[in-house]
Every structure is written in structure tokens, then in C-alpha cells.
Coordinates of C-alpha atoms and ligand atoms in Angstrom, one line a residue:
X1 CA 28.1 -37.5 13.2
X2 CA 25.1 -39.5 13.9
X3 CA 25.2 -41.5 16.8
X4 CA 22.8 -43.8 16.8
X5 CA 19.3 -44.9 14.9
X6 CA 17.2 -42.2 17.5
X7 CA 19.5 -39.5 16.6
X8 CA 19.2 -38.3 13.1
X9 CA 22.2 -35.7 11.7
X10 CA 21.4 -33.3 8.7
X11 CA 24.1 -32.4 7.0
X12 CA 23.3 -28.8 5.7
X13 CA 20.2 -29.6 3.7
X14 CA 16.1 -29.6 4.4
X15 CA 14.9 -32.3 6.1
X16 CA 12.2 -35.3 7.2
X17 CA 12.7 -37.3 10.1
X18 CA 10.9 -39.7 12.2
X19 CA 11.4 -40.2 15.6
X20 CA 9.9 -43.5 17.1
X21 CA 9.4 -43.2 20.8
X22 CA 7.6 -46.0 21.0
X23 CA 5.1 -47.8 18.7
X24 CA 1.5 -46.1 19.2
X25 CA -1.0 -45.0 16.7
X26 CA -1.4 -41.7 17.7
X27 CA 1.0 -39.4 15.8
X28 CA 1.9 -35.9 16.8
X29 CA 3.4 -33.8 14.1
X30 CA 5.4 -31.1 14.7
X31 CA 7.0 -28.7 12.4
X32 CA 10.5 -26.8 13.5
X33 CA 12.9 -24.2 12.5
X34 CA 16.4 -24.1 13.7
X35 CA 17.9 -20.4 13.3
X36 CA 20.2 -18.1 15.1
X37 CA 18.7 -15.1 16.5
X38 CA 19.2 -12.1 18.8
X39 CA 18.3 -12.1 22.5
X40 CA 19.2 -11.2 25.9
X41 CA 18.6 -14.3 28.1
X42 CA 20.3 -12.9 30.6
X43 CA 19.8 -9.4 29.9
X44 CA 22.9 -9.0 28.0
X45 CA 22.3 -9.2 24.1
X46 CA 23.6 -12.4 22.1
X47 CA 23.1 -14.4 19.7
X48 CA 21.0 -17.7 20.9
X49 CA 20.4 -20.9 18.8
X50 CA 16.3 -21.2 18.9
X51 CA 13.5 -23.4 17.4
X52 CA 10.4 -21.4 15.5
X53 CA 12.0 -18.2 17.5
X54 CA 12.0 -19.5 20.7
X55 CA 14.2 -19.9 23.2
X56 CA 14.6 -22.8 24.5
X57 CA 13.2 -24.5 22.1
X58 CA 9.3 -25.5 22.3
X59 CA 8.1 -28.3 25.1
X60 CA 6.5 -31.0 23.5
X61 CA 3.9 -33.1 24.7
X62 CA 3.0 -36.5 24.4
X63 CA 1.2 -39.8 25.5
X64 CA 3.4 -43.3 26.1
X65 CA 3.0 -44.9 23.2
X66 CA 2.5 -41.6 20.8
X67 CA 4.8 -41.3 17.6
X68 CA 6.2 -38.3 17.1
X69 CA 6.9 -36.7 13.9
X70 CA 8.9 -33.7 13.4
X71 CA 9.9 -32.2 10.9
X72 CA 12.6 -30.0 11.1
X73 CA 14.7 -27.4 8.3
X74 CA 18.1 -26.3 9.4
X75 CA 18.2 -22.8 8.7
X76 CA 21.6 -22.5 10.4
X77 CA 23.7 -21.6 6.9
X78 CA 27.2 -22.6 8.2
X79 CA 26.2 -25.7 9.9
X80 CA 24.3 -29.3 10.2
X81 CA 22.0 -30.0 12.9
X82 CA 21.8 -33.3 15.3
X83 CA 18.7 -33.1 17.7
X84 CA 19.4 -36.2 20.8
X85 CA 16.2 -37.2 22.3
X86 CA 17.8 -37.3 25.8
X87 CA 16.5 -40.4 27.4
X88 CA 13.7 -41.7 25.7
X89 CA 12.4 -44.7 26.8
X90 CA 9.2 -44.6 28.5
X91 CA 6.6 -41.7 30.0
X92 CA 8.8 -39.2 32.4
X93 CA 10.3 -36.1 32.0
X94 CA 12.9 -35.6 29.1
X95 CA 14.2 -32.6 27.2
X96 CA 16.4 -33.0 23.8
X97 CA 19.2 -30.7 23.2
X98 CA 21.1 -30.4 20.1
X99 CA 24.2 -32.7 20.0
X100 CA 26.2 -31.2 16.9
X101 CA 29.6 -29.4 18.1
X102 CA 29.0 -27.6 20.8
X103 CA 25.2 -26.8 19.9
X104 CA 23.9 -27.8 23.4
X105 CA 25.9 -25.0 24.3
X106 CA 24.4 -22.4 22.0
X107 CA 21.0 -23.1 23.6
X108 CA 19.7 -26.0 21.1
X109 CA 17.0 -27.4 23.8
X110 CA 13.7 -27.8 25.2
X111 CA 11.9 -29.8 27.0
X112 CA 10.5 -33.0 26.6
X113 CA 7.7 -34.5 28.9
X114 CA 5.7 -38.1 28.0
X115 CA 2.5 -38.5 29.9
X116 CA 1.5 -42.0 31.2
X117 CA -1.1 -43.7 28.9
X118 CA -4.5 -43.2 29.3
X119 CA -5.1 -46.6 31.4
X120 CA -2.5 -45.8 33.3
X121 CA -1.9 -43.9 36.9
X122 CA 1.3 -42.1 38.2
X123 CA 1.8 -43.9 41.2
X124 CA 1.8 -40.1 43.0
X125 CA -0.9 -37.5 43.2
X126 CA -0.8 -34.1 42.1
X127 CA -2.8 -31.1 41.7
X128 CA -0.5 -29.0 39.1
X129 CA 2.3 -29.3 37.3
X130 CA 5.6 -26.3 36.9
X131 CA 8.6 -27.1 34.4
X132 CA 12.0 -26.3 35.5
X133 CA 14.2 -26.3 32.3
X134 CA 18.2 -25.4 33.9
X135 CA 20.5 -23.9 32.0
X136 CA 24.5 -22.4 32.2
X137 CA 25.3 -19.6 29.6
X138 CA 28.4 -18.1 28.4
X139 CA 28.7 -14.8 26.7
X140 CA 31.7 -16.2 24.7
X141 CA 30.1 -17.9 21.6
X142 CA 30.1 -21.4 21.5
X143 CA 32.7 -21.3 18.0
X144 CA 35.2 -19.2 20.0
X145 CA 34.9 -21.4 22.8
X146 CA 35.3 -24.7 20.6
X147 CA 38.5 -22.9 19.0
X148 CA 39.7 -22.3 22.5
X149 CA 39.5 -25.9 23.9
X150 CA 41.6 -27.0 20.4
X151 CA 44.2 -24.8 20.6
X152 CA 47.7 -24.7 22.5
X153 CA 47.9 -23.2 24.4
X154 CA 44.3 -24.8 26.0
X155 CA 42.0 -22.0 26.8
X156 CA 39.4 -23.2 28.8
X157 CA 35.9 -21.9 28.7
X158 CA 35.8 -20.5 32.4
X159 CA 32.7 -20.4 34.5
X160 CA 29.3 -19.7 33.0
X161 CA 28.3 -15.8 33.7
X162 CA 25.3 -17.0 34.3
X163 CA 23.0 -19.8 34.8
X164 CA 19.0 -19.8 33.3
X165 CA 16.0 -21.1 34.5
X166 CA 13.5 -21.6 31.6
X167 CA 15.9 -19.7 29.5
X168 CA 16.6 -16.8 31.8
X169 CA 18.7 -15.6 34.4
X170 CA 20.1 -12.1 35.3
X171 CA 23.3 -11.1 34.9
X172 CA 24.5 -7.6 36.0
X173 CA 21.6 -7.2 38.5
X174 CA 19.9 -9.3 41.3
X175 CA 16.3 -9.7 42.5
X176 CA 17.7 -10.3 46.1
X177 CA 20.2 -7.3 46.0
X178 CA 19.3 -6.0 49.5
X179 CA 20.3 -9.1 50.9
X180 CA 23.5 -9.3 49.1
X181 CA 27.2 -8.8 49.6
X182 CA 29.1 -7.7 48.0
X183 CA 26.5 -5.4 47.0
X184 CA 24.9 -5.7 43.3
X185 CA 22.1 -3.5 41.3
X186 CA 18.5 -4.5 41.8
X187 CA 16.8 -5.7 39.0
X188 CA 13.7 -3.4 37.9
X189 CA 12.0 -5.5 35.8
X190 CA 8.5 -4.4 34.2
X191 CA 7.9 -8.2 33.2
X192 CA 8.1 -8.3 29.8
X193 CA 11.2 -8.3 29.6
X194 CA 13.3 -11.6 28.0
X195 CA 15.7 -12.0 31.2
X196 CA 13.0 -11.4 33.5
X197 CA 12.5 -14.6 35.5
X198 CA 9.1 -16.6 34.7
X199 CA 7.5 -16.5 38.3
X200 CA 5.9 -19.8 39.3
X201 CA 2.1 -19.2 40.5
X202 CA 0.5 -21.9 42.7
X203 CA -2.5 -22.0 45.1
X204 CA -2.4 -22.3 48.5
X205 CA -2.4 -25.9 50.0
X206 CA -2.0 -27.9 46.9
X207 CA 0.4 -30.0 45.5
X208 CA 2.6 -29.4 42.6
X209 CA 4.7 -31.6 40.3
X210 CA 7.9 -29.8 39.6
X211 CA 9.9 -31.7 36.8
X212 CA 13.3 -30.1 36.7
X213 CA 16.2 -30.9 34.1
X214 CA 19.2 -29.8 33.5
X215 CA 20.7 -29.4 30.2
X216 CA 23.8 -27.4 31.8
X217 CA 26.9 -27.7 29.2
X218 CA 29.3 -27.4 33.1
X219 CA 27.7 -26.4 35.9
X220 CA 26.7 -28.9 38.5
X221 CA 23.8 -27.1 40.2
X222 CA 21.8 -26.8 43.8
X223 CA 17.9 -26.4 43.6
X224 CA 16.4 -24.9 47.1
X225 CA 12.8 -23.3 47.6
X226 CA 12.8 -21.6 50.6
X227 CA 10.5 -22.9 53.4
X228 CA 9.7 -26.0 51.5
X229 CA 10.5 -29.7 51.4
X230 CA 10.4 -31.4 48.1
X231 CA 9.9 -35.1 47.9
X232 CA 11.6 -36.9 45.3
X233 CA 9.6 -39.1 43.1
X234 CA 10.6 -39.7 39.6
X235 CA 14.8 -39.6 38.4
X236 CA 15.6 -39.6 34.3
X237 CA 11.9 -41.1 33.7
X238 CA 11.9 -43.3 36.2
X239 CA 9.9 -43.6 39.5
X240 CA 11.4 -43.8 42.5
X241 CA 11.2 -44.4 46.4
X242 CA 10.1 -40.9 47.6
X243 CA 12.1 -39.5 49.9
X244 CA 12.4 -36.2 51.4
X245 CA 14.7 -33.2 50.6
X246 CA 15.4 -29.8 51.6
X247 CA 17.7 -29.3 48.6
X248 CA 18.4 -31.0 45.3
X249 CA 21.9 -31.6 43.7
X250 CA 21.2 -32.4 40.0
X251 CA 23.9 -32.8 37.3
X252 CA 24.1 -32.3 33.7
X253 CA 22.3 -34.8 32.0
X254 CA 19.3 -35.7 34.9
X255 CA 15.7 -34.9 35.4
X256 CA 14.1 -35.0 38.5
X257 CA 10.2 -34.5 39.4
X258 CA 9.8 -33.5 43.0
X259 CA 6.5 -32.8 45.0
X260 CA 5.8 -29.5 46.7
X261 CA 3.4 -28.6 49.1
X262 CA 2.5 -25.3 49.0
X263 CA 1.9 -25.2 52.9
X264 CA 3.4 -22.4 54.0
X265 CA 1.9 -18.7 54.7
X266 CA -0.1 -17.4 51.5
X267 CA 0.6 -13.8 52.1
X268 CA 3.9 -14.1 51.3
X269 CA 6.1 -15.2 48.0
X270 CA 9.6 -17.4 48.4
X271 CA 12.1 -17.9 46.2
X272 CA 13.6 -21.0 44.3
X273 CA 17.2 -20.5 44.2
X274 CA 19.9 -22.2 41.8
X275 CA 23.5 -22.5 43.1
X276 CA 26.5 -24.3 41.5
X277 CA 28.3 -27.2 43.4
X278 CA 31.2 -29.0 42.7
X279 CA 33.2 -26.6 41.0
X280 CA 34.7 -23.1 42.6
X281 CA 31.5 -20.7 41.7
X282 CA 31.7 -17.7 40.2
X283 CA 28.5 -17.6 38.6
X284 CA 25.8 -16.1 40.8
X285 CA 23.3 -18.0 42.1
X286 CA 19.9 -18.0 39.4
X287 CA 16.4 -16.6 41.1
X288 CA 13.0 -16.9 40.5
X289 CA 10.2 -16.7 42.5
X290 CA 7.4 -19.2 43.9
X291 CA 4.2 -17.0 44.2
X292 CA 1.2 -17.7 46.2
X293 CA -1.8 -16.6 44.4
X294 CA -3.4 -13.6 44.9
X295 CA -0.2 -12.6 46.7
X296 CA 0.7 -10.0 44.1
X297 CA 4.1 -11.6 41.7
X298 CA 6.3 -8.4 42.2
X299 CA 6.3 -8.9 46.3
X300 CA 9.6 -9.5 47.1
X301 CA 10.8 -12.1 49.7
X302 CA 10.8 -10.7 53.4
X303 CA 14.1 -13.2 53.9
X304 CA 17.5 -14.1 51.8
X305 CA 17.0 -16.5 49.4
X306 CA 18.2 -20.6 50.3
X307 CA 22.1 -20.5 50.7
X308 CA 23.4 -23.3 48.4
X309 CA 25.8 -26.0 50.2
X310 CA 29.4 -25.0 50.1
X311 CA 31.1 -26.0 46.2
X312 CA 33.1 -29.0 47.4
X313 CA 31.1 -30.2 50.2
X314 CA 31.2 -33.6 48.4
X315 CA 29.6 -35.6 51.5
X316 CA 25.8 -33.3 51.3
X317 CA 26.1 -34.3 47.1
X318 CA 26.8 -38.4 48.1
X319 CA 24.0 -38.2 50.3
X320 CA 21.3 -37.1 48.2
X321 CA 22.9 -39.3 45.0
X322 CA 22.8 -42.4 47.4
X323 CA 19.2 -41.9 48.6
X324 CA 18.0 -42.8 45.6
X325 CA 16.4 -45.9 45.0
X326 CA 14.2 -47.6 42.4
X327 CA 10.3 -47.7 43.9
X328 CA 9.3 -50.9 45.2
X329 CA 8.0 -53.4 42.7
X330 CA 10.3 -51.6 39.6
X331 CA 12.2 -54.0 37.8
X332 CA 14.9 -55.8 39.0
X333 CA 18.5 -56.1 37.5
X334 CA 19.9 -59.6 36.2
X335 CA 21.8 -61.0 38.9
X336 CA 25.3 -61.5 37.3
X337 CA 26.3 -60.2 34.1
X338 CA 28.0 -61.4 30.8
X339 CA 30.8 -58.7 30.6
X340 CA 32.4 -55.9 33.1
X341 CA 33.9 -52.8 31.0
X342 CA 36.2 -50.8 33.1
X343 CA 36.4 -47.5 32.2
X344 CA 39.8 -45.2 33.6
X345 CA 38.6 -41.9 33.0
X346 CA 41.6 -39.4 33.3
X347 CA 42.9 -36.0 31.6
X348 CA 45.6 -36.6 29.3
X349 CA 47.7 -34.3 26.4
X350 CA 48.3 -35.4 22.8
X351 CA 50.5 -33.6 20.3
X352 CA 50.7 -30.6 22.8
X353 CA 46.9 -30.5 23.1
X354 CA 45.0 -31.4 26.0
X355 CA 41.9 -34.2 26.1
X356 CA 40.0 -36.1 28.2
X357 CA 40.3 -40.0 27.7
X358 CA 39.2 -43.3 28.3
X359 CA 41.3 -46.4 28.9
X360 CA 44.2 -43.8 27.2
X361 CA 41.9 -43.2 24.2
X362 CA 40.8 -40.0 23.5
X363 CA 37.0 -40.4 21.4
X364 CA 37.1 -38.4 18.0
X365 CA 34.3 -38.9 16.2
X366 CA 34.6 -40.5 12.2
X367 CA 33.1 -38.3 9.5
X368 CA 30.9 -41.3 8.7
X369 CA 28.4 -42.1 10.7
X370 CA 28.8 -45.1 12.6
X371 CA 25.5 -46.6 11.5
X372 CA 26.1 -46.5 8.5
X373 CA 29.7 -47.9 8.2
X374 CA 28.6 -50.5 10.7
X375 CA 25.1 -51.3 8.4
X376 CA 27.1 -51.6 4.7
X377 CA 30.4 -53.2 6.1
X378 CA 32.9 -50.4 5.6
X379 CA 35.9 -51.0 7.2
X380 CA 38.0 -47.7 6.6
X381 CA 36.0 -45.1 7.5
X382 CA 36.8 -45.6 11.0
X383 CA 39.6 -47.7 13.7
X384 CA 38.6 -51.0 13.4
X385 CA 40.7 -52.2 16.7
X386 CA 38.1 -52.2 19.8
X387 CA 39.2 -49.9 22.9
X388 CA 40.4 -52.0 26.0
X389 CA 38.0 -53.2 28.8
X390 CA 40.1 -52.3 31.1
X391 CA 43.4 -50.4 32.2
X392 CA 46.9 -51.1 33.6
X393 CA 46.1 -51.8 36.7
X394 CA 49.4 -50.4 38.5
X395 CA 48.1 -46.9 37.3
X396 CA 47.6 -44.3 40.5
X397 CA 44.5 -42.8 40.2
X398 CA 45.4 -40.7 43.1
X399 CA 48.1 -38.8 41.4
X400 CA 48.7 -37.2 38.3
X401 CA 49.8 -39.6 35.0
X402 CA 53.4 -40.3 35.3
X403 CA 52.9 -41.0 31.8
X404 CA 50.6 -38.1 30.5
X405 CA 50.2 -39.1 27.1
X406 CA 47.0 -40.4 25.3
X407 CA 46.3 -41.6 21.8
X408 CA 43.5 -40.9 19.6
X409 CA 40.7 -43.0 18.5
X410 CA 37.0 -43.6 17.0
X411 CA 37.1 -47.6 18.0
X412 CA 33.9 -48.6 19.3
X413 CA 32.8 -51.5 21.7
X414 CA 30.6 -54.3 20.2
X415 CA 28.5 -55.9 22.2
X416 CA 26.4 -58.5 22.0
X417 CA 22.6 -58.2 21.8
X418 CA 20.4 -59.2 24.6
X419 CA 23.8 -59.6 27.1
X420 CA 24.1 -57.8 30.2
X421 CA 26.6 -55.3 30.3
X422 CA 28.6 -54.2 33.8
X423 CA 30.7 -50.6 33.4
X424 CA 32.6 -49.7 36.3
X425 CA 33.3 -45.8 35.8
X426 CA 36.9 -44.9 37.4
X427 CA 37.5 -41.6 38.4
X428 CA 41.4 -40.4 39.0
X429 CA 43.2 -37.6 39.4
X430 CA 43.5 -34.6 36.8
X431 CA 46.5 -33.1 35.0
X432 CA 47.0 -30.6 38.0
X433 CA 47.8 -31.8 41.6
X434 CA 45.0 -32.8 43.8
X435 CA 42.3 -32.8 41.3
X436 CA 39.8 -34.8 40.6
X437 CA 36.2 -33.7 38.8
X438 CA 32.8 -34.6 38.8
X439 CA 31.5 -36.1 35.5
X440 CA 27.8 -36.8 34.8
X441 CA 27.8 -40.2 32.3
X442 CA 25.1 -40.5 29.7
X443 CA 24.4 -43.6 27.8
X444 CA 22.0 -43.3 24.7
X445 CA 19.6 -46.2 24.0
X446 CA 19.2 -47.6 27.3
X447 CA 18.5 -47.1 30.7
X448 CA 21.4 -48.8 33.4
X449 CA 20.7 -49.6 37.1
X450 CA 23.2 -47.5 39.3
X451 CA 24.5 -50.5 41.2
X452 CA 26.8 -48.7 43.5
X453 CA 29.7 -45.9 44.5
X454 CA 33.1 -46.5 45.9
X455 CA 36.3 -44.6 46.8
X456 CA 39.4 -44.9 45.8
X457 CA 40.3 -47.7 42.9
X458 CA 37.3 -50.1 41.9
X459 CA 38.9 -53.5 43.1
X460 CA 38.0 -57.7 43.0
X461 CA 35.5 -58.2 45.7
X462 CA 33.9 -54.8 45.4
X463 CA 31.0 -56.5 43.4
X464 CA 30.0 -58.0 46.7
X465 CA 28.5 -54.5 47.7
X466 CA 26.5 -54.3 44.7
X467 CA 23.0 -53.3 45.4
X468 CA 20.8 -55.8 43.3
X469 CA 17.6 -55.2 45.3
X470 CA 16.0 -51.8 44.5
X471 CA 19.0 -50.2 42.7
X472 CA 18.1 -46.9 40.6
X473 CA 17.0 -46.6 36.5
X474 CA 18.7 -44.0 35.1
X475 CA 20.2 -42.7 32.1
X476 CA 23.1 -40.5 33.8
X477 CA 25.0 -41.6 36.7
X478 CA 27.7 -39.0 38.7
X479 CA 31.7 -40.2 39.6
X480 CA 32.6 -38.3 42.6
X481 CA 36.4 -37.0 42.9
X482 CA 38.7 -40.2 43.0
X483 CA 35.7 -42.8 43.6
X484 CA 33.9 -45.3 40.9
X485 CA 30.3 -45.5 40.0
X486 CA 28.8 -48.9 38.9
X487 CA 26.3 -49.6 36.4
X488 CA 24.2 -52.4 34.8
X489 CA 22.5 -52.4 31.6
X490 CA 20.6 -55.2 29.3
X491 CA 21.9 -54.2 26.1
X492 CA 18.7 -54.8 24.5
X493 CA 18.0 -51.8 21.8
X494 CA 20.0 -52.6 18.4
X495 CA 22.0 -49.7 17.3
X496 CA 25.1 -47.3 17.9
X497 CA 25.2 -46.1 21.0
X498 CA 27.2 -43.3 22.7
X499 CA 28.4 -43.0 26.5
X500 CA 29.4 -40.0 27.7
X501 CA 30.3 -37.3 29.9
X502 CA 27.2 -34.9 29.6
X503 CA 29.8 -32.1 30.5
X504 CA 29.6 -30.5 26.6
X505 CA 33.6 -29.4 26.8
X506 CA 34.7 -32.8 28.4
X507 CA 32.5 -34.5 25.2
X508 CA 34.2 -31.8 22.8
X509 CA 37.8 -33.3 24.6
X510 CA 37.3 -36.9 23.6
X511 CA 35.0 -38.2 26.8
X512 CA 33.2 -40.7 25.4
X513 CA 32.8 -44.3 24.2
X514 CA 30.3 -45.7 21.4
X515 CA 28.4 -49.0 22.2
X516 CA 27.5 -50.7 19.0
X517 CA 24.8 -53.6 19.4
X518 CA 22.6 -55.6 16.8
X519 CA 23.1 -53.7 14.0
X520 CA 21.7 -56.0 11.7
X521 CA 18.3 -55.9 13.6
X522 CA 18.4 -52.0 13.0
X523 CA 15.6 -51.4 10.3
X524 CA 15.8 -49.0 7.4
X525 CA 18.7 -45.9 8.6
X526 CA 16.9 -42.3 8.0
X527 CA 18.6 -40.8 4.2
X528 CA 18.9 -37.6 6.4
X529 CA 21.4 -39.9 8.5
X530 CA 23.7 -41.2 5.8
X531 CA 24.3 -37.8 4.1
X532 CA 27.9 -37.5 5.9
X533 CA 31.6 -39.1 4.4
X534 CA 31.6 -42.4 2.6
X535 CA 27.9 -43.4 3.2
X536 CA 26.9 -40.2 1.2
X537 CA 25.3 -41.7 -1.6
X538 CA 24.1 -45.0 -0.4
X539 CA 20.6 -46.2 0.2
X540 CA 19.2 -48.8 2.5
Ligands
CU601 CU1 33.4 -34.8 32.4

């Protein structure tokens, strides 16, 4: 299942592969183990999907312009591997996460941060940096949960029981417990510990760099640090106009780097708090604590930790999402573009079992890589019809399907290189009454500009209110609850490109399309990436 030329599959066997983030000559080589291995992230004992025994896996470092080589044995003995560099495009902060089943899921990620080049400035100053890696985590393992989402009747995964920062969180205890209700066992914790939070130190009156990610496989999270502002300055790699928060909503699928300054009284420690939004939570809230040096770590917080914003208060998340723009002087977007792609997103059943489609098509991924099939002309490995641009346009998207059925498909959109490509993401309603969820899209390849949000049904003449002066670069974009979300792209990197909800059961249920783009510019295909179905024995 490779999607495209920057993510390389291994099907079950020892491995080489290059990654290219861009052309440089400095090359970093890195050498990884994938296993399965015991440990309590959350202070509960499971098995965890790690790199070289950690979890998550290891942060790599690099320059702009670096190559990256890493090389990487599967010692997983019942399944392949697929590692997505989540992003890459230019310096920023990234993270990769496995994108194999439901591997994301198991804990197959790290993070993933590319330093300006030498001659270059961040257009920000900082004194130190702290890494925010956010996580859900389920105690059910990822195979029973991938059975469950197949079967009829549906059994859905439920609400993480807990959600990690760095790779930890606490589950059957709390750090805050004297300020909670209903009451909960305090954490004792002598620091060693694998669910005991990593405090963040800082010195007094400085400024810090937090880059924050989120490689959630559900949760929609809230990031608060009490008694501080953050200023936003970089989203998914890209720099932005700062602009001033008390609290952060960040989906599955985004990065952020905020500023904090640590102004506030030494003597004391705060905490940074994780909450869930946009779904009912039943997952506590994730703690850890922002320590003032020499204030001793263990000091508790004198105050409860940040409340986050009530689940469905959808205006506080449209807010923050629309005061996001590009920094002045970032690159514009074309002014028109060649093709508009409208794409109905709505939940659907097939043969009994329930999906997630697309203009009525359900993605299921072709045994053969695309690449591949696209690269040597085969024609049967998978549909060869295209998906529609665009849906009935008497459907409700207010209401549930009259029609709930859905078909199938592994068609893919071709597009033509160097054109620029307009998708209008439709939300609608749900299978059940009065439901409509938040999905976080994520295009490989590319960034898009995040043109605009609407409510209701994307119409003629909404195009009109179509930011094309200082719109957002990103690589995920939300759709609120019944409104649309409109993106621009160039499609300007030749290969097989997948778009997606970055929601890992949504993926699992068929929410996704493939981009293909200038195949025949793509160069020689990794062997590790033609080792699946038909292309198995072919060579470039
Ligand atoms: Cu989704």
C-alpha cells in the first residue's frame, strides 16, 4: 500500500530506503528498528509499536536542504511497515507516523523537526526550544480494533482512555487530584517511571519555542498553560501572522509552534493541560507541568489546572482556525484555478457494513501500489473509472442519506501537472440524526492555501469570499459540523498522492481520495516499494 514516491511500503522483508526531503549535500543517516514491545505509557502495561526501543519513536533533526537516509528493518513478524513523512516540504516542525493499517494507532511516531539553513533566520526570536509530541491511546489493541470497525455489527473504537504527551499520560491516577471531582487517586510518581509526565524546565523571563503536533488517531484536543499567552507563529511548517492565544485547538494531522514567555512568578510551577474538543470527552484531560527553574519539579500547582472549552463549543474552535493567516510577504495563491473538485463527505453502509465516503465512494486501497501500476501501465490492478468531481446536488446535507448506500472503489483523480487544483470539502450530516463530525484533511505531496469556511452547502458565488490575499499554507485543513472548507493547491510534485481524513478509523472506513500527478516525471520507484501484488517482480 504505498502511496506515493515519499512513502516507501516494506512488505515483510529488510530494508533500504531513501527519503529525499530536499536536495542538499549533507546526508544524515539513521539506522531504525521497528518492534513490538512492553510498556505502560500510561501506566497501564501494553504492548506499544516503537523504533530502536523507544517510544515514540526517535526525533530527528535536520537542516533545509539535508538528505536523510534511513534505514530501517521491520522486525514486526506478522506485518509490513509504511513510514509517511507527514508534511515534508520545507524547514518547520513535522513528525512521521507509521501509515500501514492502523499502525499510527499502535504508536508508530516521532517527531520530525527541519531547521532553517544556515544563511537563513526564523523570522521570530527565541531563547529555547520544548517539543510537544500529542497523542490518544487505547488499551484495546489496534488489530481488535480494526476487526471491530469491519464487522457487523460496527463496533466502534470508543473514546481513547487516555491521551499522551511525549508518550505519556496517566490513567487511573491524576497529578491534580485535589482539585478534582469526582475524586480520583493522586499520582505518586518517583520520576522514573514510563507514565510519569516529562516536566518542561524553563528560566525565568525568556522565551521558548514550543512546537506541538498531534499525531492523535481521534481526539481533537485543547492546549492551555496556565497563566500564559502563547503567540502563534508557525502552522504545518509554515510561518504565520502571530497572533495571540490563551488556548490552542489543534487537530489530528497539524503542528503548531507557539511562543511563551515565561513572565510569570518564578516561585511557582503551572501546568500545561490537554483537553479533548469536539467530541463528548470521556478521556481525562492529559497533565504535565511547566517548571520554573530552581523552583523544585515535584511542586505542585497552588491552582486547578486550565479548564478546556466546553466539547461542542464550535464558535471558540472557528475562531482560533479563522485567525490564522499566512505572514506577510509568504507566497501568494494563483488567482483562479484550472479545476474545482467537490468533495461530499458523508457516512454511508455497504453490504451491511458501515464506511465513510466520498462523492458515494468508499476508498479501499488496491494491493498494488499505485505507483507502480500507474509507472508500468497496468490497467487491472485497480478501478480504472475516475471518482466524480462533484455530487447530486439535490442531496441534503443537513439530514441523514435518504439513500444510505455507498459503493466501493480504488479510482483515483488524475490531475494534470503544474495546474491549480480548487477542493471544496463538504461536510453533511452523519448516519444518526443531528450529526455532523469534525474531520481534519491531509493531502500528501503538497502544501494547499486554506482559502476559506462556510456553512451550510458550498454554493455558485461563494468563490467570491475567497481569501486570496494572505490565506494560510498548510497541509491539514478542519470541516466544522455541516459547513465546507476550501482549499487551493499547485499540483506541482509528480507522484501518487493521498487526501485524507487524518482521523486513523475514518481512513480505515474509506475516507480518502488518491491524487495522481506526472507520473512519468517520477524518477526511479524504491524496489522496497514495488514488492506488493502485480508489480512484485518488476524493476524500474
Ligand atoms: Cu474523519
Amino acid at each position: 500500500m504505498g502511496w506515493g514516491s515519499m512513502d516507501v511500503a516494506l512488505c515483510c522483508i529488510i530494508a533500504l530506503c531513501l527519503v529525499h526531503v530536499s536536495l542538499g549535500a549533507k546526508a544524515r543517516h539513521f539506522k531504525w528498528e521497528v518492534v513490538y514491545m512492553y510498556r505502560s505509557p500510561d501506566c497501564f502495561e501494553h504492548i506499544v509499536m516503537g523504533i530502536n526501543g523507544q517510544f515514540p519513536g526517535p526525533t530527528i533533526r535536520a537542516k533545509a536542504g539535508d538528505t536523510l537516509v534511513i534505514e530501517l528493518t521491520n522486525k514486526l513478524h506478522t506485518e509490513g511497515v509504511v513510514i509517511h513523512w507527514h508534511g515534508i516540504r520545507q524547514p518547520g516542525t513535522y513528525f512521521y507516523h507509521g501509515h500501514y493499517g492502523m499502525q499510527r494507532s499502535a504508536g508508530l511516531y516521532g517527531s520530525l523537526i527541519v531547521d532553517v539553513a544556515d544563511a537563513e533566520n526564523e523570522p521570530f526570536h527565541y531563547d529555547g526550544e520544548l517539543n510537544l509530541l500529542l497523542s490518544d491511546w487505547w488499551h484495546q489493541s489496534v488489530h481488535e480494533q480494526e476487526v471491530g470497525l469491519s464487522s457487523i455489527p460496527f463496533r466502534w473504537i470508543g473514546e481513547p482512555q487516555s491521551l499522551l504527551i511525549n508518550g505519556r499520560g496517566q490513567y487511573n491516577c491524576s497529578m491534580a487530584a485535589k482539585f478534582s471531582n469526582p475524586p480520583i487517586w493522586q499520582c505518586k510518581f518517583r520520576g522514573n517511571e514510563q507514565c510519569a509526565p516529562q516536566i518542561l524546565m524553563v528560566k525565568p523571563n525568556k522565551t521558548y519555542r514550543l512546537r506541538i503536533a498531534s499525531t492523535t488517531a481521534l481526539a481533537s484536543l485543547n492546549l492551555a498553560i496556565q497563566g500564559h499567552k502563547m503567540v502563534v507563529v508557525e502552522a504545518d511548517g509554515n510561518h504565520v501572522q502571530p497572533f495571540a492565544v490563551n488556548d490552542l485547538d489543534i487537530y489530528s494531522g497539524e503542528s503548531y509552534s507557539v511562543l511563551l514567555t515565561t513572565d510569570q512568578d518564578p516561585s511557582m510551577n503551572y501546568w500545561i493541560s490537554i483537553g479533548v474538543r469536539a467530541r463528548e470527552p470521556k478521556t481525562p484531560r492529559a497533565l504535565t507541568i511547566l517548571n520554573y527553574s530552581p523552583t523544585s519539579a515535584s511542586r505542585i500547582p497552588m491552582s486547578q489546572p486550565p479548564v478546556t472549552p466546553p466539547w461542542n463549543d464550535y464558535n471558540h474552535s472557528k475562531a482560533f482556525t479563522k485567525s490564522i493567516y499566512a505572514l506577510m510577504g509568504s507566497p501568494k495563491p494563483p488567482e483562479t484555478s484550472n479545476r474545482r473538485i467537490v468533495l461530499l463527505n458523508t457516512q454511508n453502509r455497504v453490504n451491511g457494513f458501515v464506511k465513510w465516503s466520498v462523492n458515494n465512494v468508499s476508498l479501499v486501497l488496491p494491493s498494488t501500489p499505485y505507483l507502480g501500476s500507474l509507472k508500468f501501465g497496468l490497467n487491472n490492478t485497480f478501478d480504472q473509472k475516475s471518482p466524480p468531481d462533484n455530487y447530486d446536488s439535490s442531496y441534503d446535507i443537513m439530514k441523514p442519506a435518504v439513500n444510505q448506500n455507498s459503493t466501493l472503489g480504488s479510482g483515483i483523480y488524475t490531475i494534470s501537472l503544474n495546474t491549480t487544483v480548487d477542493v471544496i470539502l463538504q461536510n453533511a450530516n452523519a448516519l444518526a440524526k443531528d450529526v455532523s463530525e469534525i474531520h481534519p484533511w491531509h493531502l500528501h505531496g503538497h502544501d494547499f492555501w486554506v482559502l476559506g469556511y462556510g456553512e451550510g452547502k458550498f454554493k455558485e458565488g461563494d468563490e467570491k469570499t475567497f481569501n486570496l490575499k494572505n490565506p494560510p499554507l498548510r497541509n491539514t485543513a478542519v470541516i466544522f459540523p455541516y459547513g465546507w472548507t476550501a482549499l487551493r493547491f499547485v499540483a506541482d510534485n509528480p507522484g501518487v498522492w493521498a487526501f485524507h481524513c487524518h482521523i486513523e478509523p475514518h481512513l480505515h472506513m474509506g475516507m480518502g481520495v488518491v491524487f495522481a500527478l506526472g507520473v512519468h516525471r517520477v524518477g526511479q520507484i524504491p524496489r522496497e516499494a514495488l514488492a506488493c501484488g502485480s508489480t512484485g517482480n518488476r524493476q524500474n
